[in-house]
Structures are given as C-alpha cells and as structure tokens.
XYZ file of C-alpha atoms in Angstrom:
673
model
C 21.253 -32.629 -27.551
C 22.253 -34.253 -24.258
C 22.839 -31.962 -21.339
C 26.318 -33.370 -20.675
C 27.498 -32.124 -24.101
C 25.941 -28.671 -23.831
C 28.360 -25.776 -23.562
C 27.332 -22.224 -22.717
C 29.336 -19.036 -23.105
C 30.177 -18.021 -19.511
C 29.600 -14.340 -20.387
C 25.969 -15.048 -21.277
C 23.400 -13.711 -18.772
C 21.539 -16.301 -16.724
C 17.863 -16.091 -17.809
C 16.596 -17.986 -14.772
C 17.604 -15.509 -12.091
C 14.798 -13.676 -10.319
C 11.831 -15.891 -9.636
C 9.581 -13.730 -7.452
C 6.955 -11.474 -9.007
C 7.047 -8.312 -6.850
C 3.357 -7.498 -7.259
C 0.543 -7.933 -9.733
C 0.917 -4.476 -11.276
C 4.551 -4.984 -12.231
C 4.119 -8.570 -13.387
C 6.721 -11.008 -14.647
C 9.261 -10.877 -17.457
C 7.812 -14.011 -19.056
C 4.491 -15.833 -18.850
C 3.146 -19.176 -20.044
C -0.645 -18.825 -20.309
C -1.163 -22.603 -20.449
C 0.153 -22.983 -16.891
C -2.633 -22.733 -14.279
C -5.019 -21.991 -17.153
C -7.886 -23.713 -15.317
C -7.476 -21.454 -12.279
C -7.180 -18.388 -14.491
C -10.417 -19.388 -16.211
C -12.217 -19.543 -12.854
C -11.101 -15.985 -12.133
C -12.478 -14.782 -15.458
C -15.714 -16.653 -14.777
C -16.102 -14.652 -11.566
C -15.836 -11.403 -13.532
C -18.419 -12.621 -16.049
C -20.819 -13.606 -13.253
C -20.679 -10.079 -11.819
C -21.313 -8.455 -15.185
C -23.941 -10.868 -16.525
C -25.770 -11.930 -13.367
C -25.383 -8.727 -11.309
C -24.179 -10.560 -8.218
C -20.871 -10.870 -6.418
C -18.564 -13.794 -7.171
C -15.511 -15.050 -5.282
C -12.695 -17.495 -5.974
C -10.384 -18.962 -3.336
C -6.968 -20.091 -4.601
C -4.628 -22.331 -2.615
C -0.957 -22.491 -3.452
C 2.370 -23.554 -2.004
C 5.166 -21.073 -1.497
C 6.471 -20.252 -4.950
C 3.573 -21.885 -6.774
C 2.788 -18.718 -8.742
C -0.087 -17.017 -6.895
C 1.134 -13.467 -7.489
C 2.194 -14.405 -11.031
C -1.360 -15.548 -11.718
C -2.759 -12.257 -10.404
C -0.299 -10.391 -12.634
C -1.628 -12.332 -15.619
C -5.162 -11.439 -14.549
C -4.214 -7.764 -14.333
C -2.683 -7.904 -17.803
C -5.848 -9.429 -19.219
C -8.407 -7.285 -17.417
C -6.752 -3.922 -17.989
C -5.912 -4.745 -21.618
C -2.705 -2.749 -21.421
C -0.987 -4.177 -24.503
C -3.803 -4.950 -26.920
C -5.771 -1.782 -27.625
C -7.340 1.335 -26.251
C -10.925 0.775 -25.099
C -13.926 2.212 -26.872
C -16.852 3.666 -24.956
C -19.020 0.642 -25.766
C -16.410 -1.996 -24.806
C -16.733 -4.085 -21.672
C -14.373 -2.864 -18.986
C -13.463 -3.799 -15.437
C -11.392 -2.332 -12.609
C -8.399 -4.220 -11.263
C -7.444 -3.739 -7.607
C -4.442 -5.517 -6.085
C -4.132 -5.715 -2.311
C -1.014 -7.004 -0.615
C -2.351 -7.382 2.910
C 0.478 -5.928 4.950
C -1.724 -4.385 7.598
C -3.153 -4.883 11.067
C -6.319 -6.910 11.551
C -8.078 -3.838 12.944
C -7.300 -1.764 9.843
C -8.407 -4.072 7.020
C -11.114 -1.740 5.695
C -8.765 1.212 5.783
C -6.263 -0.848 3.815
C -8.910 -1.833 1.254
C -10.061 1.783 0.930
C -6.548 3.118 0.447
C -5.537 0.501 -2.130
C -8.852 0.782 -3.978
C -8.389 4.525 -4.453
C -4.697 4.114 -5.307
C -5.575 1.674 -8.086
C -8.569 3.704 -9.275
C -6.151 6.591 -9.764
C -3.603 4.524 -11.703
C -3.141 5.813 -15.246
C -3.832 3.416 -18.097
C -2.016 3.525 -21.466
C -4.598 5.919 -22.908
C -3.637 8.537 -20.311
C -6.797 8.073 -18.254
C -7.080 6.580 -14.819
C -9.299 3.635 -13.996
C -11.696 6.075 -12.289
C -11.840 8.098 -15.514
C -12.866 4.913 -17.313
C -15.670 4.250 -14.834
C -17.073 7.768 -15.039
C -16.658 8.065 -18.805
C -18.411 4.771 -19.528
C -21.356 5.586 -17.268
C -21.774 9.151 -18.493
C -21.275 8.295 -22.168
C -24.469 6.236 -22.073
C -26.386 9.363 -21.115
C -25.056 11.064 -24.248
C -25.336 7.992 -26.485
C -21.581 8.249 -26.783
C -19.430 5.983 -28.934
C -15.882 5.755 -30.336
C -12.591 5.896 -28.468
C -13.207 6.323 -24.731
C -10.257 8.633 -24.034
C -11.009 10.893 -26.981
C -14.698 11.067 -26.031
C -13.946 11.811 -22.370
C -11.339 14.476 -23.059
C -13.532 16.119 -25.707
C -16.577 16.347 -23.430
C -14.529 17.662 -20.501
C -13.262 20.433 -22.733
C -16.401 21.391 -24.631
C -19.400 20.157 -22.627
C -18.125 20.083 -19.063
C -21.207 21.520 -17.358
C -23.431 18.929 -19.035
C -21.111 16.183 -17.778
C -21.306 17.560 -14.244
C -25.098 17.741 -14.357
C -25.336 14.154 -15.550
C -22.847 13.117 -12.879
C -25.123 14.430 -10.142
C -28.063 12.604 -11.737
C -26.045 9.382 -11.588
C -24.959 10.074 -8.007
C -28.582 10.554 -6.962
C -29.609 7.396 -8.794
C -27.160 5.260 -6.779
C -27.745 7.239 -3.532
C -24.093 8.256 -3.356
C -23.083 10.139 -0.228
C -23.044 13.887 -0.809
C -19.407 14.508 0.040
C -18.201 11.887 -2.456
C -20.479 13.272 -5.174
C -19.049 16.737 -4.582
C -15.422 15.580 -4.470
C -15.761 13.560 -7.675
C -17.145 16.650 -9.395
C -13.705 18.192 -8.833
C -12.157 15.052 -10.316
C -14.289 15.431 -13.449
C -13.269 19.075 -13.647
C -9.599 18.027 -13.293
C -9.058 20.288 -10.306
C -7.657 19.674 -6.810
C -6.833 16.099 -7.771
C -4.310 15.592 -4.972
C -6.936 16.564 -2.411
C -9.576 14.470 -4.195
C -7.319 11.432 -4.053
C -6.502 11.988 -0.389
C -10.137 12.536 0.614
C -11.479 9.487 -1.216
C -8.667 7.301 0.128
C -8.944 8.454 3.745
C -5.587 10.246 3.584
C -4.215 13.581 4.689
C -6.275 16.645 3.799
C -5.235 19.938 5.371
C -7.231 23.121 5.918
C -6.353 24.453 2.462
C -7.493 21.180 0.933
C -10.806 21.335 2.731
C -11.399 24.901 1.618
C -10.600 23.897 -1.963
C -13.005 20.949 -1.882
C -15.821 22.217 0.339
C -15.390 25.930 0.948
C -15.606 27.183 4.528
C -16.502 23.858 6.131
C -15.214 22.872 9.555
C -12.703 20.082 8.857
C -12.981 18.637 12.364
C -15.877 16.454 11.173
C -13.462 14.642 8.874
C -12.363 11.464 10.658
C -11.254 8.989 7.982
C -8.987 6.928 10.212
C -11.609 4.452 11.396
C -12.998 1.215 10.016
C -16.649 2.263 9.780
C -15.903 5.270 7.598
C -13.561 3.187 5.441
C -16.222 0.502 4.902
C -18.787 3.105 3.862
C -16.266 4.689 1.497
C -15.478 1.356 -0.160
C -19.179 0.644 -0.623
C -19.734 4.061 -2.187
C -16.896 3.645 -4.668
C -18.077 0.149 -5.594
C -21.605 1.441 -6.181
C -20.255 4.019 -8.639
C -18.775 1.233 -10.766
C -21.716 -1.125 -10.313
C -22.013 -4.561 -11.886
C -21.560 -3.278 -15.450
C -17.957 -2.329 -14.673
C -16.927 -5.036 -12.192
C -14.316 -4.168 -9.612
C -12.002 -7.166 -9.237
C -10.400 -7.265 -5.768
C -7.309 -9.498 -5.679
C -6.113 -10.271 -2.150
C -2.507 -11.452 -1.813
C -0.178 -12.076 1.148
C -3.169 -12.591 3.413
C -0.938 -14.349 5.930
C 0.910 -11.052 6.517
C -2.053 -9.501 8.375
C -0.949 -8.602 11.891
C -3.495 -10.291 14.186
C -4.582 -9.113 17.592
C -5.772 -12.515 18.866
C -3.314 -15.409 18.795
C -6.196 -17.911 18.615
C -7.196 -16.631 15.172
C -5.386 -16.800 11.856
C -5.119 -13.787 9.537
C -7.546 -15.259 7.011
C -10.278 -15.220 9.691
C -10.275 -11.418 9.633
C -10.127 -11.135 5.864
C -12.956 -13.651 5.427
C -15.188 -11.441 7.566
C -14.342 -8.443 5.392
C -14.964 -10.394 2.159
C -18.331 -11.546 3.461
C -19.363 -7.948 4.182
C -17.937 -6.697 0.896
C -19.759 -9.262 -1.249
C -22.995 -8.819 0.704
C -23.055 -5.019 0.377
C -21.634 -4.557 -3.131
C -21.481 -6.339 -6.486
C -17.820 -7.199 -7.043
C -15.463 -10.022 -7.941
C -13.050 -11.234 -5.259
C -9.952 -13.380 -5.830
C -8.225 -14.546 -2.630
C -4.856 -16.302 -2.574
C -3.885 -18.323 0.502
C -1.042 -20.682 1.305
C -1.697 -24.356 0.730
C -1.842 -25.113 4.470
C -5.037 -23.083 4.836
C -7.740 -25.008 6.704
C -11.468 -24.410 6.371
C -11.878 -24.104 10.130
C -9.717 -20.973 10.104
C -12.752 -18.886 9.094
C -16.286 -18.604 10.415
C -18.827 -21.000 8.925
C -20.979 -18.120 7.704
C -18.013 -16.411 5.967
C -16.473 -19.312 4.081
C -19.252 -19.652 1.458
C -18.772 -15.977 0.515
C -15.138 -16.717 -0.393
C -15.936 -19.537 -2.860
C -19.147 -18.614 -4.687
C -17.325 -19.000 -8.026
C -15.061 -21.841 -6.971
C -12.217 -23.063 -4.818
C -9.091 -24.378 -6.490
C -5.382 -25.019 -6.082
C -2.224 -24.311 -8.041
C -0.628 -27.666 -8.852
C 3.069 -28.363 -9.232
C 4.399 -28.369 -12.770
C 4.779 -31.436 -14.943
C 7.760 -31.855 -17.289
C 5.978 -30.310 -20.270
C 5.027 -27.210 -18.292
C 8.543 -26.912 -16.926
C 9.883 -27.005 -20.476
C 7.501 -24.204 -21.400
C 8.739 -22.014 -18.544
C 12.356 -22.655 -19.479
C 11.621 -21.771 -23.091
C 9.792 -18.556 -22.130
C 12.702 -17.426 -19.952
C 15.221 -18.173 -22.689
C 13.153 -16.263 -25.253
C 12.819 -13.233 -22.957
C 16.540 -12.372 -23.255
C 17.964 -11.586 -26.689
C 21.328 -13.221 -25.952
C 19.853 -16.539 -24.849
C 17.150 -16.454 -27.521
C 19.863 -16.085 -30.182
C 21.910 -18.910 -28.674
C 18.876 -21.210 -28.566
C 17.887 -20.561 -32.169
C 15.314 -23.115 -33.271
C 16.239 -25.624 -30.574
C 13.231 -25.800 -28.181
C 15.311 -27.856 -25.704
C 18.130 -25.382 -25.233
C 19.946 -25.243 -22.851
C 18.783 -28.495 -21.207
C 18.818 -31.698 -23.229
C 16.410 -34.638 -23.210
C 18.195 -36.483 -20.437
C 18.257 -33.509 -18.082
C 17.393 -34.712 -14.559
C 15.939 -31.280 -13.784
C 12.594 -32.461 -15.176
C 12.466 -35.775 -13.343
C 10.195 -34.500 -10.552
C 7.253 -32.140 -10.228
C 8.287 -28.698 -8.995
C 6.795 -25.317 -8.252
C 7.827 -22.524 -10.635
C 10.099 -21.012 -7.991
C 11.820 -24.327 -7.324
C 12.282 -24.895 -11.043
C 13.817 -21.486 -11.718
C 16.209 -21.803 -8.778
C 17.475 -25.208 -9.935
C 17.595 -24.062 -13.563
C 19.737 -21.066 -12.607
C 22.204 -23.350 -10.831
C 22.280 -25.812 -13.743
C 22.783 -23.000 -16.273
C 25.861 -21.780 -14.373
C 27.201 -25.335 -14.260
C 26.895 -25.626 -18.046
C 28.654 -22.261 -18.362
C 31.543 -23.578 -16.269
C 30.897 -21.208 -13.383
C 31.749 -22.424 -9.940
C 28.846 -22.222 -7.479
C 29.183 -19.607 -4.776
C 29.616 -21.447 -1.466
C 26.945 -20.708 1.114
C 27.857 -18.133 3.711
C 29.187 -19.751 6.898
C 27.016 -17.359 8.895
C 23.826 -18.410 7.099
C 21.502 -15.777 5.612
C 22.657 -12.960 7.897
C 24.874 -11.140 5.411
C 22.281 -11.373 2.658
C 19.517 -10.238 4.990
C 21.550 -7.162 5.811
C 21.889 -6.341 2.114
C 18.185 -6.907 1.425
C 17.219 -4.862 4.479
C 19.404 -1.927 3.412
C 17.932 -2.045 -0.101
C 14.422 -1.896 1.293
C 15.295 1.035 3.535
C 16.693 2.940 0.560
C 13.582 2.174 -1.467
C 11.318 3.289 1.386
C 13.218 6.565 1.807
C 12.438 7.333 -1.832
C 8.780 6.324 -1.767
C 7.343 6.347 1.765
C 5.121 9.353 2.552
C 3.357 10.710 5.654
C 0.050 9.417 4.260
C 1.238 5.899 5.122
C 2.447 6.677 8.654
C -0.651 5.584 10.587
C -0.907 2.326 8.656
C 2.808 1.653 9.036
C 2.911 2.280 12.782
C -0.224 0.226 13.411
C 0.975 -2.736 11.354
C 4.613 -2.759 12.504
C 4.879 -1.611 16.114
C 2.994 -4.553 17.736
C 5.413 -7.012 16.124
C 8.579 -4.940 16.404
C 8.420 -4.166 20.119
C 8.536 -7.854 21.201
C 11.571 -8.299 18.947
C 13.430 -5.695 21.006
C 12.062 -6.973 24.323
C 10.096 -10.245 24.379
C 6.947 -10.377 26.443
C 5.188 -7.275 25.160
C 1.666 -7.751 23.818
C -0.907 -5.437 22.241
C -4.505 -4.590 23.106
C -6.953 -2.614 20.996
C -9.242 -0.556 23.258
C -12.861 -0.040 22.385
C -15.890 1.339 24.151
C -17.493 4.784 24.431
C -14.209 6.464 25.398
C -12.509 5.407 22.134
C -15.246 5.536 19.503
C -13.092 7.800 17.323
C -9.991 5.638 17.637
C -8.038 8.312 19.519
C -5.895 5.552 21.058
C -4.743 3.213 18.277
C -3.396 0.519 20.610
C -2.236 -0.187 24.142
C 1.154 -1.869 24.471
C 1.237 -4.134 27.529
C 4.579 -4.926 29.133
C 5.699 -8.344 30.406
C 3.454 -9.588 33.207
C 1.285 -6.501 32.725
C 3.882 -4.278 34.372
C 3.207 -1.405 31.979
C 0.332 -0.140 29.852
C 1.474 2.267 27.139
C -1.168 3.954 25.014
C -0.261 4.916 21.444
C -2.136 7.802 19.832
C -1.556 8.502 16.135
C -1.770 12.277 15.656
C -1.060 12.773 11.957
C -4.001 14.942 10.968
C -2.724 17.667 8.641
C -5.136 20.265 9.987
C -4.796 21.698 13.458
C -8.548 21.759 14.097
C -8.874 17.980 13.868
C -5.678 17.454 15.857
C -6.858 19.790 18.615
C -10.176 17.902 18.774
C -8.397 14.570 19.195
C -6.161 15.981 21.921
C -9.208 17.372 23.756
C -10.849 13.934 23.728
C -7.624 12.327 24.981
C -7.503 14.793 27.884
C -11.133 14.015 28.746
C -10.844 10.229 28.448
C -7.260 9.395 29.381
C -8.165 7.988 32.803
C -10.491 5.440 31.173
C -7.596 3.684 29.438
C -5.710 2.912 32.658
C -2.361 3.912 31.171
C 1.039 4.209 32.774
C 2.266 6.209 29.815
C 0.870 7.889 26.718
C 2.892 8.136 23.496
C 1.683 10.621 20.881
C 3.138 10.040 17.412
C 3.218 12.743 14.767
C 5.303 12.263 11.640
C 8.205 14.710 11.684
C 7.338 15.767 8.124
C 3.971 17.120 9.314
C 4.511 20.442 11.084
C 2.596 21.625 14.120
C 1.651 25.180 13.295
C 3.368 27.629 15.657
C 0.161 29.656 15.589
C -1.994 26.735 16.727
C -1.790 27.705 20.380
C -4.742 25.568 21.490
C -3.158 22.482 19.947
C 0.182 23.224 21.577
C -1.424 23.872 24.954
C -3.223 20.530 24.825
C -0.059 18.727 23.764
C 1.735 20.304 26.685
C -1.034 19.279 29.070
C -1.058 15.680 27.847
C 2.682 15.185 27.891
C 3.658 17.117 30.969
C 2.930 14.320 33.415
C 2.300 10.963 31.768
C 3.090 11.296 28.088
C 5.666 11.971 25.413
C 5.454 13.266 21.845
C 7.475 11.404 19.210
C 8.251 13.000 15.844
C 9.731 10.139 13.756
C 11.939 11.162 10.863
C 11.742 9.869 7.311
C 14.647 7.539 8.125
C 12.827 5.985 11.097
C 9.705 5.471 9.000
C 11.805 3.903 6.240
C 13.229 1.385 8.699
C 9.723 0.512 9.903
C 8.657 0.072 6.280
C 11.590 -2.278 5.649
C 10.839 -4.245 8.833
C 7.212 -4.678 7.837
C 7.960 -5.794 4.280
C 10.702 -8.204 5.378
C 8.514 -9.902 8.002
C 5.511 -9.968 5.661
C 7.464 -11.601 2.835
C 8.995 -14.124 5.227
C 5.586 -14.960 6.714
C 4.123 -15.571 3.256
C 7.074 -17.612 1.978
C 8.112 -14.889 -0.468
C 11.560 -14.216 1.005
C 14.194 -16.414 -0.607
C 17.978 -16.181 -0.419
C 20.054 -18.461 -2.652
C 16.846 -20.264 -3.508
C 16.110 -21.093 0.131
C 12.989 -19.803 1.838
C 13.800 -17.673 4.873
C 11.129 -17.902 7.554
C 9.706 -15.206 9.787
C 11.423 -16.651 12.880
C 14.826 -16.249 11.239
C 14.005 -12.690 10.185
C 12.816 -11.704 13.651
C 15.955 -13.113 15.243
C 18.115 -11.276 12.730
C 16.278 -8.029 13.438
C 16.714 -8.574 17.169
C 20.460 -8.897 16.671
C 20.937 -6.169 14.069
C 18.575 -3.228 14.617
C 20.716 -0.113 14.801
C 21.046 2.137 17.832
C 18.850 4.935 16.463
C 15.902 2.587 15.916
C 16.384 0.912 19.293
C 16.376 4.291 20.998
C 13.135 5.142 19.213
C 11.575 1.843 20.326
C 12.820 2.484 23.866
C 10.460 5.460 24.039
C 7.590 2.987 24.291
C 9.043 0.624 26.854
C 11.114 2.790 29.201
C 9.886 4.820 32.182
C 8.373 8.174 31.400
C 10.537 11.246 30.861
C 9.111 14.449 32.335
C 8.221 17.288 30.037
C 6.658 17.637 26.599
C 9.839 16.651 24.778
C 13.575 16.843 25.474
C 14.547 20.367 26.420
C 17.213 20.418 23.719
C 14.761 19.251 21.075
C 11.878 21.606 21.811
C 13.327 24.775 20.253
C 14.467 22.810 17.205
C 11.046 21.302 16.626
C 9.292 24.608 17.183
C 11.580 26.424 14.761
C 11.358 23.639 12.173
C 7.565 23.753 12.370
C 7.616 27.515 11.863
C 9.791 27.244 8.750
C 7.713 24.367 7.356
C 4.538 26.381 7.819
C 6.043 29.189 5.727
C 7.138 26.685 3.086
C 3.681 25.101 2.920
C 2.447 27.743 0.469
C 5.820 28.644 -1.066
C 8.018 25.542 -1.327
C 11.129 27.644 -2.147
C 11.878 30.927 -0.374
C 14.745 33.260 0.409
C 16.301 32.735 3.824
C 15.816 36.434 4.546
C 12.112 36.177 3.775
C 11.719 33.187 6.105
C 13.636 35.015 8.828
C 11.421 38.083 8.489
C 8.234 35.993 8.533
C 9.126 33.771 11.501
C 11.372 36.033 13.563
C 14.066 33.344 13.498
C 17.639 34.532 12.917
C 18.732 33.955 9.277
C 21.755 31.862 10.333
C 19.452 29.795 12.502
C 17.178 29.216 9.493
C 20.127 27.796 7.537
C 21.159 25.717 10.549
C 17.726 24.102 10.653
C 18.355 22.593 7.206
C 21.105 20.543 8.820
C 19.024 19.611 11.838
C 15.968 18.633 9.759
C 17.506 17.703 6.429
C 14.716 15.234 5.715
C 12.250 18.148 5.597
C 14.177 21.363 4.869
C 16.932 21.930 2.323
C 19.197 24.942 1.798
C 21.103 26.361 -1.160
C 23.903 28.617 0.060
C 24.968 31.764 -1.763
C 24.669 35.532 -1.687
C 20.909 35.111 -1.708
C 20.535 31.818 0.188
C 17.251 29.961 -0.214
C 15.551 27.185 1.695
C 13.127 24.699 0.199
C 10.693 22.037 1.305
C 12.243 18.585 0.835
C 9.027 16.657 1.284
C 5.550 17.844 0.316
C 3.037 15.532 2.023
C -0.002 17.672 1.297
C 0.488 19.303 -2.078
C -0.834 22.646 -3.221
C -4.442 22.538 -4.308
C -3.436 23.679 -7.756
C -1.233 20.659 -8.387
C -2.438 17.955 -10.734
C -0.996 14.590 -11.520
C 0.905 15.041 -14.749
C -0.064 11.561 -15.848
C -3.704 12.627 -15.922
C -3.334 15.580 -18.278
C -3.057 13.714 -21.562
C -5.679 14.711 -24.109
C -4.465 12.253 -26.707
C -2.946 8.810 -26.945
C-alpha cells in the first residue's frame, strides 16, 4: 500500500518514540539480531577465545552517534547472561557480564572499574543468585562432582554442607594466590552474612567501624585505604582471578569519551587504552570497547593499541533499506495496538514508495524520522521548534535527572562524583580555572584529590575528600594533611564530607584536627543530598552530550551547548556551593550559625546509626540535646533526619549509607526459582 494512502488512527501510540538505549542492563524494547550481526559475532568470538585458549581477547568497535553501540552491548548482555532462555546447570558454560559507562575522571579509572565490576557481580540473575554466586558455585561444584540446576545445588550445599564449602573455598583461594582479606570477606558472602559490608569492601566503598568488626574482628580499620588506583587495580585482578578463564569476565566499555581528562593534549581513550593493556596483561578476560567513529589510532600509545584489538577491530555501518524495514517492523510488533493495526502487512505503516528508506541512516536517525512520519500519517501537526532552542527542554531533562539522582544517589558515590564533576563544573561558573593532580611522597595516599588553579594562577585550592565512614581513618588522613599541607603550596584547603555521613561527636581527635586545618586556611563543606543530586545531573548531562547521546527533538545537543546552558541556569544554591572553592577564605571551621546545627545533627545521626527509629525523648536523653531541638533538627537536616509528631514523637534516619551488619540484600535470599 502506498504511503500517501495510509491512514492511521490519531489515538494510536507512536511506536518509534524513544531511540536511546539507557544502558546495556536495561536494553531496548525491540531488537533485530540480523543488524550488526557480524560485529556481535566478533564479540562472541572474544568470549570463546578466553574460555578455549585461556588468553585475553579484545574487540574495538567504532560507531557514529546513534549507530547502536549501547544497543549492541545490551544484546550481548542478553545473550551472555541467558536471562530469558533457561536457568543454568552446574555443568553449563557461563560468563560474567560487566557494563561500564565511563563517567569518571582519568585518574580514577581503576576505581571506576572496581566499583562497576563489584556492582555487576552482585546483580541478581533470574534464578535468585548473583553473578558472584554463579562464579563460586561453578568452581566449588567441581570439587564435589556437582551436577544439576546450579541454584538448587548452591542453595542446598549452603544449607546442609556449608563448612565443607568454606573449606573448599579456602583451598581454591590458596590455589589462585588470592589476597587474604578478599578470601576472608568472600567467606562471609558464601555464608550469606554481612553482605552489605562485603559488597562495600570488595568494591572499595564505605565500611565503618562496625563493618570492620563484623568482617575482621578487632582489626584497626585505618589500614583500609580503598580510594586509590593501586589498591583498585589489585582488587580488580583478584576478582578476575577468582573467575579465571573458565568463566570469562566480559568487560564492556561504553561512553569512553565522557572520561574527564587532566591533560588537554590527550584524548579520553588514551587513558582507557592504558588500563585495558594492563587489564589484559594481568588477567584473562574479554574486553569490548565502543568508541565514536572519529577515533584515530594515534590517540593511544603504540604499545596499548594492539591490546584493544586482539580479537578484531570493526565498525557499525549505517542501515540499508532492508535493515530499516526490519527495525520498523520490530517496533510495530512491540506494541499491541500497532501490531494489531499492522496485521499481516509487513510494510505497515510505510508503503513501498516511502522516501524514508531512500538513504542509509543510523538507527537513531531512522527512528526519529519514522516518528515524525507516523504522526504525519495520523494527521497530527508537528510541534514547532522552540524559539529559544533547546533551553526549555534542557531544563526539563535536567530536573528529571536531579529527581532521579535524589532517589538513587548514595554517599558511596560521593568521591567519584566530586572528582569527575568539579573540574568541569568550576570553569562553567568562572572560566579560566584548571585542575592539577598532585603526586609525590606527600600525597601517596591521595589525601588531596585535586588542586584547583585559578585564572593566571592567582589561586591554588586543594580539595580533600574526607568521606571515610570510620573516624580512625578520617583522623589519620587529617593528620597527614596537617603534616604535609605546606608541600602543596595552597592558598586554600577545602575538605568535603558528605552531609549524610556524620562526624561522631565523641571523635574528639578528629574534630580537633578538623579545627586545626580549617582555622586558618581551610573550610569544611558538608554537601546535602540535593547538592550531590545536582552534581550527578550535571555529570550525566555533560557525559551524554559529549558522547552524542543527548538528543532533543531528534537533534543531537553538544557539550558546548550544555555547558553554556548550565552557565546561564545553575541555581543560586549550587552557585553558592561552587563559590566556596573560588572565593577568598572565610575564617573559622565553618559558619558560626552552622556549627551547632552540624554538631547536633551528627550527634543525632550517631544515635540513629544503630537504631534507625527512636523516640525523641530517648535521643534527647542520649545526646543531651533538648527534645524540641531534636525535632527542629529534622527540619534543618530533612535529607538525613525525619520526624513523626505525636504524643510519643519519634525521629528516624532518612538515609542509611552504611547499613547494619545484619542486613542482607533481599534479592539474594531466594532458595528456589
């Protein structure tokens, strides 16, 4: 049927809206396996090489904006994790899928890899087990000559033969020379205890004193310094060695261009290529890297490039007319209303003479044009473009991302978020600021994350991330800062501690050192959840724009446009927070008006750490704070403390960054399918 005669019910939903796959774990609503099948096959070949030849294999994929790079990785995830076909048996081949959207700073790549690796290892599969459960169960089952359904076998042995499992685990750990702390922590994972602390420790996250006592007994937690690249690299190697070549870990790197670089002469892929070279040299894994089509070979070191392409280098081609027809058909079939309207007509809603298929397009271009054409056939008038350009739509997208971040962002991500966002955000507020990353013997433990340098070098502002959950480690960092601060040549020192992480009122040494550091040349910032949500939204917006994944009305919005919009539209609260880095120093530890509030909030939060809900009277008795003042604090720190008024008023912890050691992830408790 010719397109000019086609009529569509205007109430029918448009099946071609939404063309961007958010990430590989969530995937797309429709897929056409024949499209980019050759590239997909190369990815599977890399996995087979790891398993069969016991060596690392890497594929480098080029693709234009909207060519389907993330969509391809989503298809790979669907295939490798087998989520829709069946539950794995003990003897089946299995692999671990890890998706990394590289929104990070170039100096934190290994910490990003470590965090995302552990996050994905802890993801539950349809059988109720995590990917880490699958790794451990498959390895340990061989020592018992196990067979049958993997989940049933694993749950049965953890219930009836747990001590044997643990003994065999330590045999395996010794066989692969696993570091002692990881062997011990994973024992707790096998026992299904302290899983929140296990996850945090393996991923380099926040582990407080209670967590350390749960995992290691009476061990001094000050030795725990996960927030550095060397420790992260060693952790990644250890976790990869547990899986080995029999259970390949497949690392899929996406949005590489979003890496925040410290040297303007180098492109983001330069830093990732170095990491991939080290990863494939030291472990046996599969690596899939997706880069924009304008990638040039000279953007990486000569010795690193071969490590990125051991299993091939390929490109995602634009679609021909047959492939475009397949995508249209898959989208139509994905919605019941359009599938019913199409019936047996494979051409619906676009006839044989449709000009839409006259040129080769990327999937994103095709879906945008198809959505417009569908509305035309439905008699809908196109919405005229905004006379102000993308500004109004950017505001809506930005607000949506802030709301999403408020719901999901946690203190565990604060260091990463500050490090990846602040160097790019400060020049948006005041152009001319640059960032240095100090090294040398005075900063071996990364006590100063970065030094912000003002225009013409007029100011040097050190930024120290102080988000350790235990006071012992925090006090140790502050002591080193006091000893070494002159070596950094700073005009100002900014200490950042997430406002959701209390500073124990009883930690007098920590407070004394904070006071000493901030009395003359420093300031302590306690960002709220709302501030961190804005930073999260800024980072994601710039990252998507940099990688060509931000589209409004089908038009790609570039990073320059986003930065200009942010410069014009950042609200007063955020600007005031940014001003703390670029304005002359205020005397004192913190504003006089804010000090009592922060101290009282910390005292209440410390009480709520062990009892998340408590009577106001009980909190008042424990802290010595007047009961009306306790209720008032819920208004002053509503992002951390809530209150329920009544005859017996109670307060509760709004956010629980470091959960009780008795908590377990509910998704990991299933004993059956």
